[in-house]
Short mmCIF file of C-alpha atoms in Angstrom, two decimals:
data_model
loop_
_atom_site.label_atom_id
_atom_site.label_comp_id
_atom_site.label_asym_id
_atom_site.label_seq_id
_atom_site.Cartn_x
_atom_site.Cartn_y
_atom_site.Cartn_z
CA UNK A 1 0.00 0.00 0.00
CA UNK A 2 1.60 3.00 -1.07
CA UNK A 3 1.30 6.70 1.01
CA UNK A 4 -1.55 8.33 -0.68
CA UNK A 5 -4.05 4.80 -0.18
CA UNK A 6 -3.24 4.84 3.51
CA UNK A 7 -3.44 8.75 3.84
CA UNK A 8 -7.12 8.40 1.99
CA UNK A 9 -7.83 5.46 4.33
CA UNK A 10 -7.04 7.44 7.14
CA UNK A 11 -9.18 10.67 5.90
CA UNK A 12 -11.92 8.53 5.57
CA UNK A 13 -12.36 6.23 8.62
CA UNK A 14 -11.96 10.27 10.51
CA UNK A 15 -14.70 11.54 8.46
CA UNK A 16 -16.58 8.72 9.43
CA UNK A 17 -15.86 8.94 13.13
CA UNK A 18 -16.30 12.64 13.13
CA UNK A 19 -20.10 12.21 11.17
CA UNK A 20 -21.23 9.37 13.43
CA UNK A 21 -20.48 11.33 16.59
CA UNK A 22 -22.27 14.16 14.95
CA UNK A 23 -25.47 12.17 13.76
CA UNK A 24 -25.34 10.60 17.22
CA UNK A 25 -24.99 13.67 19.20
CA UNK A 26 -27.76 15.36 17.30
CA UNK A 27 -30.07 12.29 17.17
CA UNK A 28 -30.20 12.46 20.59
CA UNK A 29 -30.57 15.71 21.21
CA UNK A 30 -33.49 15.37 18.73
CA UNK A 31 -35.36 13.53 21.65
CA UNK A 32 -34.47 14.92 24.33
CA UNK A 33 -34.50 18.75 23.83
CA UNK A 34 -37.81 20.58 25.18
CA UNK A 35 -38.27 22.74 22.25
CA UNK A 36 -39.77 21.40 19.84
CA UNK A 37 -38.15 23.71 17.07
CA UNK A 38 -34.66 22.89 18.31
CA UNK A 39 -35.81 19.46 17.96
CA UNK A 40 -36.42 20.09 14.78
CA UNK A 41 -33.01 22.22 13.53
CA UNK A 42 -31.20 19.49 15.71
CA UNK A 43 -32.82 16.88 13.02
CA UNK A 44 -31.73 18.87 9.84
CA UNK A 45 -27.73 18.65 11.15
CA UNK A 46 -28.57 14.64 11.98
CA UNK A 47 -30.11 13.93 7.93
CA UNK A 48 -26.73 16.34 6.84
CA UNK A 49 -24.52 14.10 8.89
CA UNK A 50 -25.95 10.94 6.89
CA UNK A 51 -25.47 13.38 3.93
CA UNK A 52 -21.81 13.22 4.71
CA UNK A 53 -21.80 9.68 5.69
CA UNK A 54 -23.38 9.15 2.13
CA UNK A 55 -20.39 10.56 0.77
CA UNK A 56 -18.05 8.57 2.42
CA UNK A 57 -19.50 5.51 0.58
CA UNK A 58 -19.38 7.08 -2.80
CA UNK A 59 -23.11 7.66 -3.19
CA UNK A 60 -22.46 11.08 -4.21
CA UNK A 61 -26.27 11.15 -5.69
CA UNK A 62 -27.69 9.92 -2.50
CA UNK A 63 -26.12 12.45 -0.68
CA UNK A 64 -27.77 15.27 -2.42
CA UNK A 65 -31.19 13.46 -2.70
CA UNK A 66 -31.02 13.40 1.05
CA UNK A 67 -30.16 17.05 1.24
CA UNK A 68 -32.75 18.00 -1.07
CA UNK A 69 -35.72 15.64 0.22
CA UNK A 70 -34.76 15.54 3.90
CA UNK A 71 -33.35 18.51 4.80
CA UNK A 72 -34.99 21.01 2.36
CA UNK A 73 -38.42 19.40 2.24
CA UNK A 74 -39.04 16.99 5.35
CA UNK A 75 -37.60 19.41 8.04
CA UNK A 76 -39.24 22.50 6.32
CA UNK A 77 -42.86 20.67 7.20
CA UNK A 78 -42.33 19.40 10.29
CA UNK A 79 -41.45 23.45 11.08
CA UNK A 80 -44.86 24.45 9.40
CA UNK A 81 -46.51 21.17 11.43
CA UNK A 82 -44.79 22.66 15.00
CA UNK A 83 -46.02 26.19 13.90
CA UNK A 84 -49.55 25.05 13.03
CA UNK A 85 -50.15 23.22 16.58
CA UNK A 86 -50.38 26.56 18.93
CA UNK A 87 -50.60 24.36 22.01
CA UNK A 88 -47.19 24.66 21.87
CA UNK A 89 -46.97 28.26 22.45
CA UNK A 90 -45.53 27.76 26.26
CA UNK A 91 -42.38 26.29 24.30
CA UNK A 92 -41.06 23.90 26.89
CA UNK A 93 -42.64 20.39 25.65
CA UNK A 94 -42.11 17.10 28.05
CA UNK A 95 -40.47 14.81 25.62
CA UNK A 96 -41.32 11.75 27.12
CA UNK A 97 -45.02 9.71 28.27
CA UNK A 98 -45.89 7.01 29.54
CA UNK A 99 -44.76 4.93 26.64
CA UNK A 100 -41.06 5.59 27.66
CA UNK A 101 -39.88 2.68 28.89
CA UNK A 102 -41.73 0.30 26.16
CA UNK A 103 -39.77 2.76 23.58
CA UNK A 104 -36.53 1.65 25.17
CA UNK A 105 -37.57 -1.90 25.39
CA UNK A 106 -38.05 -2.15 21.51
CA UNK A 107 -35.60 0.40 20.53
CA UNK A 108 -33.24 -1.66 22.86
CA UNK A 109 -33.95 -5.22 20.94
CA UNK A 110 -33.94 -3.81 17.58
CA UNK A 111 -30.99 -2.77 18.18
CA UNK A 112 -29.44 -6.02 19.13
CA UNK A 113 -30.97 -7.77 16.17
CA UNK A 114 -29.76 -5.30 13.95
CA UNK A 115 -26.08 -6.00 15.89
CA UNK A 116 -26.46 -9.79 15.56
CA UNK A 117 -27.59 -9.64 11.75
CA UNK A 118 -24.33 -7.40 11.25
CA UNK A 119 -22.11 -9.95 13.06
CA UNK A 120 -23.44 -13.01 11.20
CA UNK A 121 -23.48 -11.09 7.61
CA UNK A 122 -20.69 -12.30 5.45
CA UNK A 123 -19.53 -9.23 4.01
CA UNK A 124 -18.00 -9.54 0.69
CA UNK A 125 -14.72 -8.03 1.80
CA UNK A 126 -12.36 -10.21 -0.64
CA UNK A 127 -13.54 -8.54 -3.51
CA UNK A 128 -12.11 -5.64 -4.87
CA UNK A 129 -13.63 -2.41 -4.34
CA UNK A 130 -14.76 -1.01 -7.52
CA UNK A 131 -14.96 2.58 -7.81
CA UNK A 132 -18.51 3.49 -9.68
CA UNK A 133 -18.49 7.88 -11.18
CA UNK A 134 -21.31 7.67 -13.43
CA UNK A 135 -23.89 6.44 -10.67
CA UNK A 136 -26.46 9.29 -11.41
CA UNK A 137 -26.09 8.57 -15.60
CA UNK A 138 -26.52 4.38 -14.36
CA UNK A 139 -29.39 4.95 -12.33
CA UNK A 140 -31.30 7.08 -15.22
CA UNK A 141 -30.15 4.37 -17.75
CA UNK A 142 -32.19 1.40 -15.52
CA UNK A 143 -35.12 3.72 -14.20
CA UNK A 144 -35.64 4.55 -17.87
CA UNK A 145 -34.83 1.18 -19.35
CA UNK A 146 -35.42 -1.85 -16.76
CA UNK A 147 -37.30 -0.42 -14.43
CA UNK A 148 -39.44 1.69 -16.38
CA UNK A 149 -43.17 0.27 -15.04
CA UNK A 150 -42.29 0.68 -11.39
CA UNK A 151 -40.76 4.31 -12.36
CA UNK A 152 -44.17 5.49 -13.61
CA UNK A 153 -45.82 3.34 -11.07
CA UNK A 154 -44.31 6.18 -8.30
CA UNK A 155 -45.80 8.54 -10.09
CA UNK A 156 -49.03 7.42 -8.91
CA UNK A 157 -47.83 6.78 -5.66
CA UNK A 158 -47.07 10.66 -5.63
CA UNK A 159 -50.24 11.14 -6.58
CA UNK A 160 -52.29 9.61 -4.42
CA UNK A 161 -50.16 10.94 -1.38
CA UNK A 162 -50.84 14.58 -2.99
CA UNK A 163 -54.79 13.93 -3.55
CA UNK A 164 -54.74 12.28 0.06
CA UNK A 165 -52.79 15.04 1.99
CA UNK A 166 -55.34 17.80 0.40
CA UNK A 167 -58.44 15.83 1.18
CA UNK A 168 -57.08 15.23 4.77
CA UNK A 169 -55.71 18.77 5.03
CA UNK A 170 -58.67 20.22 3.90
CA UNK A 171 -61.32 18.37 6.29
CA UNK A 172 -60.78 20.60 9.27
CA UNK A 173 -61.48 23.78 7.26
CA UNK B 1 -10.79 7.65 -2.83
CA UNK B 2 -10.55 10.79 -5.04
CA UNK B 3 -14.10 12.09 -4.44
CA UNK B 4 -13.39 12.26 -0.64
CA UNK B 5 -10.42 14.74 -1.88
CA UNK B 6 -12.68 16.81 -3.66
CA UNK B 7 -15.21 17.10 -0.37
CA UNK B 8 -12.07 18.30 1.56
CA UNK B 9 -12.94 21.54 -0.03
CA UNK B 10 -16.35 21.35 1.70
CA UNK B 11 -14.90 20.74 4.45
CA UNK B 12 -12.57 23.50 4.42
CA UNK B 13 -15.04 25.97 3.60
CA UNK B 14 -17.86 24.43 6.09
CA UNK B 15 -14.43 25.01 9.28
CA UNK B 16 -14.10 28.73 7.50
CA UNK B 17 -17.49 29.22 7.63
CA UNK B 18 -17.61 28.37 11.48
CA UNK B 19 -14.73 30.24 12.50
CA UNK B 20 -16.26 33.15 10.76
CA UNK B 21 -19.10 32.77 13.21
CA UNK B 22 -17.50 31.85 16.41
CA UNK B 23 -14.53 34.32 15.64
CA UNK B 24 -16.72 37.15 15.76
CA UNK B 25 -18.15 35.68 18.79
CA UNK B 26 -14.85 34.83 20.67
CA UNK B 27 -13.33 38.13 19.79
CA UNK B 28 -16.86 40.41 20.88
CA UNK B 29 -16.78 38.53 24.39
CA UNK B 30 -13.10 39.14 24.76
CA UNK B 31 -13.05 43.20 24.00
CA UNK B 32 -16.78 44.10 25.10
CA UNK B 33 -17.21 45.75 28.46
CA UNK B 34 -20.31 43.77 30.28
CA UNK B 35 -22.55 45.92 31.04
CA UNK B 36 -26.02 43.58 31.82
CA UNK B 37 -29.43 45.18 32.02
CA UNK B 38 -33.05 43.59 31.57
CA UNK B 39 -33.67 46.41 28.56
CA UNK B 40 -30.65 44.40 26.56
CA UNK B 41 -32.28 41.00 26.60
CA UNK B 42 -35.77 41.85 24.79
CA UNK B 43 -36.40 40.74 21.52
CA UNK B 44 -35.38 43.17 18.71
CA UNK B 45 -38.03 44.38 16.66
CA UNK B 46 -36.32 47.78 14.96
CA UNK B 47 -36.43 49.88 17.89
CA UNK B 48 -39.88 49.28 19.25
CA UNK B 49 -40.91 47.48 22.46
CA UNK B 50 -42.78 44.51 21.32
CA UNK B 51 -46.44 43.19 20.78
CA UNK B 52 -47.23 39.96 21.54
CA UNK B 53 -45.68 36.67 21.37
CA UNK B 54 -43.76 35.23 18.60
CA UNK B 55 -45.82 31.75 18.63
CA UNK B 56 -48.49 32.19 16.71
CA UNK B 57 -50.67 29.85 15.04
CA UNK B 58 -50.09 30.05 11.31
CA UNK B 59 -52.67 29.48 8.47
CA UNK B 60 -52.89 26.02 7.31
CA UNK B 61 -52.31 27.26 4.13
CA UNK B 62 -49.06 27.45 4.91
CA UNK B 63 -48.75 23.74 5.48
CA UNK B 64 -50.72 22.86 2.21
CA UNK B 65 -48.36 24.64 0.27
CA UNK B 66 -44.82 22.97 1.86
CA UNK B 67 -47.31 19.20 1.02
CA UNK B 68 -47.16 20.02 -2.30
CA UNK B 69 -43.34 21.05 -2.47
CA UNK B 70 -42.53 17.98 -0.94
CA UNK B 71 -44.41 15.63 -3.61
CA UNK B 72 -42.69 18.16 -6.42
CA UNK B 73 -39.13 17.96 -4.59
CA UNK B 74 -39.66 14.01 -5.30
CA UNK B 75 -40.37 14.96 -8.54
CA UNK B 76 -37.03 16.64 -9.35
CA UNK B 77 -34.98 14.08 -7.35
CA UNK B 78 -36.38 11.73 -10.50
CA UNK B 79 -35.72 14.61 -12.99
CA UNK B 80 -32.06 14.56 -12.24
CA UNK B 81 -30.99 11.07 -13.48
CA UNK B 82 -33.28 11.52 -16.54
CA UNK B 83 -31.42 14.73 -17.44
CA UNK B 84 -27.93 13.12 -17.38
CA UNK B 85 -28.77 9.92 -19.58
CA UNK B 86 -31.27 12.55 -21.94
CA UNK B 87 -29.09 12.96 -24.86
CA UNK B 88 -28.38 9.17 -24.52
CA UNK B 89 -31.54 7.78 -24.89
CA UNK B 90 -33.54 9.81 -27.07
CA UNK B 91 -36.99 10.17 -27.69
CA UNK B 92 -38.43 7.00 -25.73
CA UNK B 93 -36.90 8.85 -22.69
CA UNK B 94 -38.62 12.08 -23.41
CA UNK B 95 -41.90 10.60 -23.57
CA UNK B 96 -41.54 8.42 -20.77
CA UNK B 97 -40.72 11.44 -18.38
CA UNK B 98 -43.61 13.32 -20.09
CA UNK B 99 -45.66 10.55 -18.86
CA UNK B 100 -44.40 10.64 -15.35
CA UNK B 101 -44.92 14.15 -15.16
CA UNK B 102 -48.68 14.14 -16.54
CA UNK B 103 -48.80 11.71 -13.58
CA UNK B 104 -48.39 14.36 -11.40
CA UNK B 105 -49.96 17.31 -13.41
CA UNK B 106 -53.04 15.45 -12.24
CA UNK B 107 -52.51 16.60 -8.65
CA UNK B 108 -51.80 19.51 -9.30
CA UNK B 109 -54.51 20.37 -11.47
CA UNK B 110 -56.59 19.01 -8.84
CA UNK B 111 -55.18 21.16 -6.05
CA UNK B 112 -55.88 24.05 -8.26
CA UNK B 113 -59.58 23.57 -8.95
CA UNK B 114 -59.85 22.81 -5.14
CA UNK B 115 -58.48 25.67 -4.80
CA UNK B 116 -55.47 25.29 -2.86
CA UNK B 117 -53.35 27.83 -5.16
CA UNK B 118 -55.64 30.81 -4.37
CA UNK B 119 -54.42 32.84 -1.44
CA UNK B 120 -56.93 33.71 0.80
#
């Protein structure tokens, strides 16, 4: 292994380190902050540290799909959401209900099967790691070639969640 | 490993960006005199003493409107593979995304005769 492949290897597992703690840090302080709009700028830096983390593999296109989806359009309603419920007007929200300890239970064992499916997983390590540039010109080529049926298919998937959020939306008017 | 080069760059300029920030920060609390009173710690609003509270309940409208951006920011995340392979693959490509997008035109058309569009 020459300099620059262990230098890169190097830059890399520290980007990785230094997004996890960040996602972790913020995911946490996602559920456990009392205002609820915190809550919610806390969750825009966790979906930009999986942004970055999406980078780190590669998946240059993911990355920016998750920018653009997550943190430009997801975040942006929950903020209208928070801003449309005034019972939160007194700001300081208790986090937690009854419920907590049930959460922890189940967050707790998915956890551990997620562990154990990681542990027993053979990854594929032996083979060589190919490098992929043109993902975004790939992914057109098979959602407009292979995959063309399910591609229009999620058009109508749009659809109905845009005729179902209006009816919905529109029923307390 | 070369794309992780080029994001150094963001990283740079994200660390700039921050220091800019905290810098002026850092520096203010170092050179200010402190000089506390309860008049400093209102909420700016040009000048005037303020009304009210800042929570207030907005018009669902509002929320309508960010619905329909999200189901059009899917939309473009689609668009953006079809625009690099465009010149590729032609005509059967074209139509195929003019399709997908009729799709949609649907809902919007209906959100327009229901009059979600209109500002009230």
């Amino acid at each position: 292994m020459n300099i620059d492949a262990i230098c890169s290897l190097v830059l890399s597992n520290m980007a990785f380190f230094v997004l996890a703690a960040i996602g972790i840090v913020c995911g946490v302080l996602v559920v456990t902050v009392r205002n609820l709009v915190h809550a919610v700028l806390f969750l825009a830096v966790f979906l930009l540290s999986v942004a970055g983390l999406f980078i780190t593999l590669e998946a240059e296109f993911l990355a920016i799909i998750q920018v653009f989806i997550f943190v430009g359009a997801i975040v942006v309603l929950f903020m209208f959401l928070i801003m449309l419920t005034y019972k939160v007007s007194d700001m300081a929200v208790p986090q937690g209900n009854r419920l907590k300890g049930a959460a922890i239970v189940v967050a707790g064992v998915l956890f551990c099967l997620i562990f154990y499916i990681m542990k027993a997983m053979k990854w594929n390590e032996a083979a060589p790691v190919v490098t992929i540039t043109d993902d975004v010109a790939r992914i057109g080529r098979l959602l407009l070639g292979q995959y063309v049926l399910p591609f229009e298919l999620v058009s109508f998937v749009l659809l109905a969640a845009l005729i179902g959020a209006i009816v919905i939306a529109r029923k307390g008017e | 490993m070369k794309l992780l080069a080029d994001y150094m760059w963001v990283v740079l300029f994200m660390g700039l960006g921050m220091l800019f920030v905290f810098g002026g920060y850092i520096t203010s609390w170092l050179i200010r005199p402190s000089k506390p009173s309860s008049k400093k710690l209102f909420t700016y609003e040009c000048g005037e003493v303020p009304v009210g509270s800042s929570w207030v309940q907005f018009n669902i409208r509002y929320y309508l409107f960010a619905l329909i951006f999200v189901i059009f920011d899917v939309e473009v995340a689609f668009l953006f593979p079809w625009a690099v392979v465009f010149k590729e693959l032609g005509l059967v490509a074209f139509v195929e995304m003019m399709i997908f997008m009729a799709i949609l035109l649907v809902g919007l058309l209906y959100a327009w005769r229901k009059g979600i569009l209109k500002w009230m």
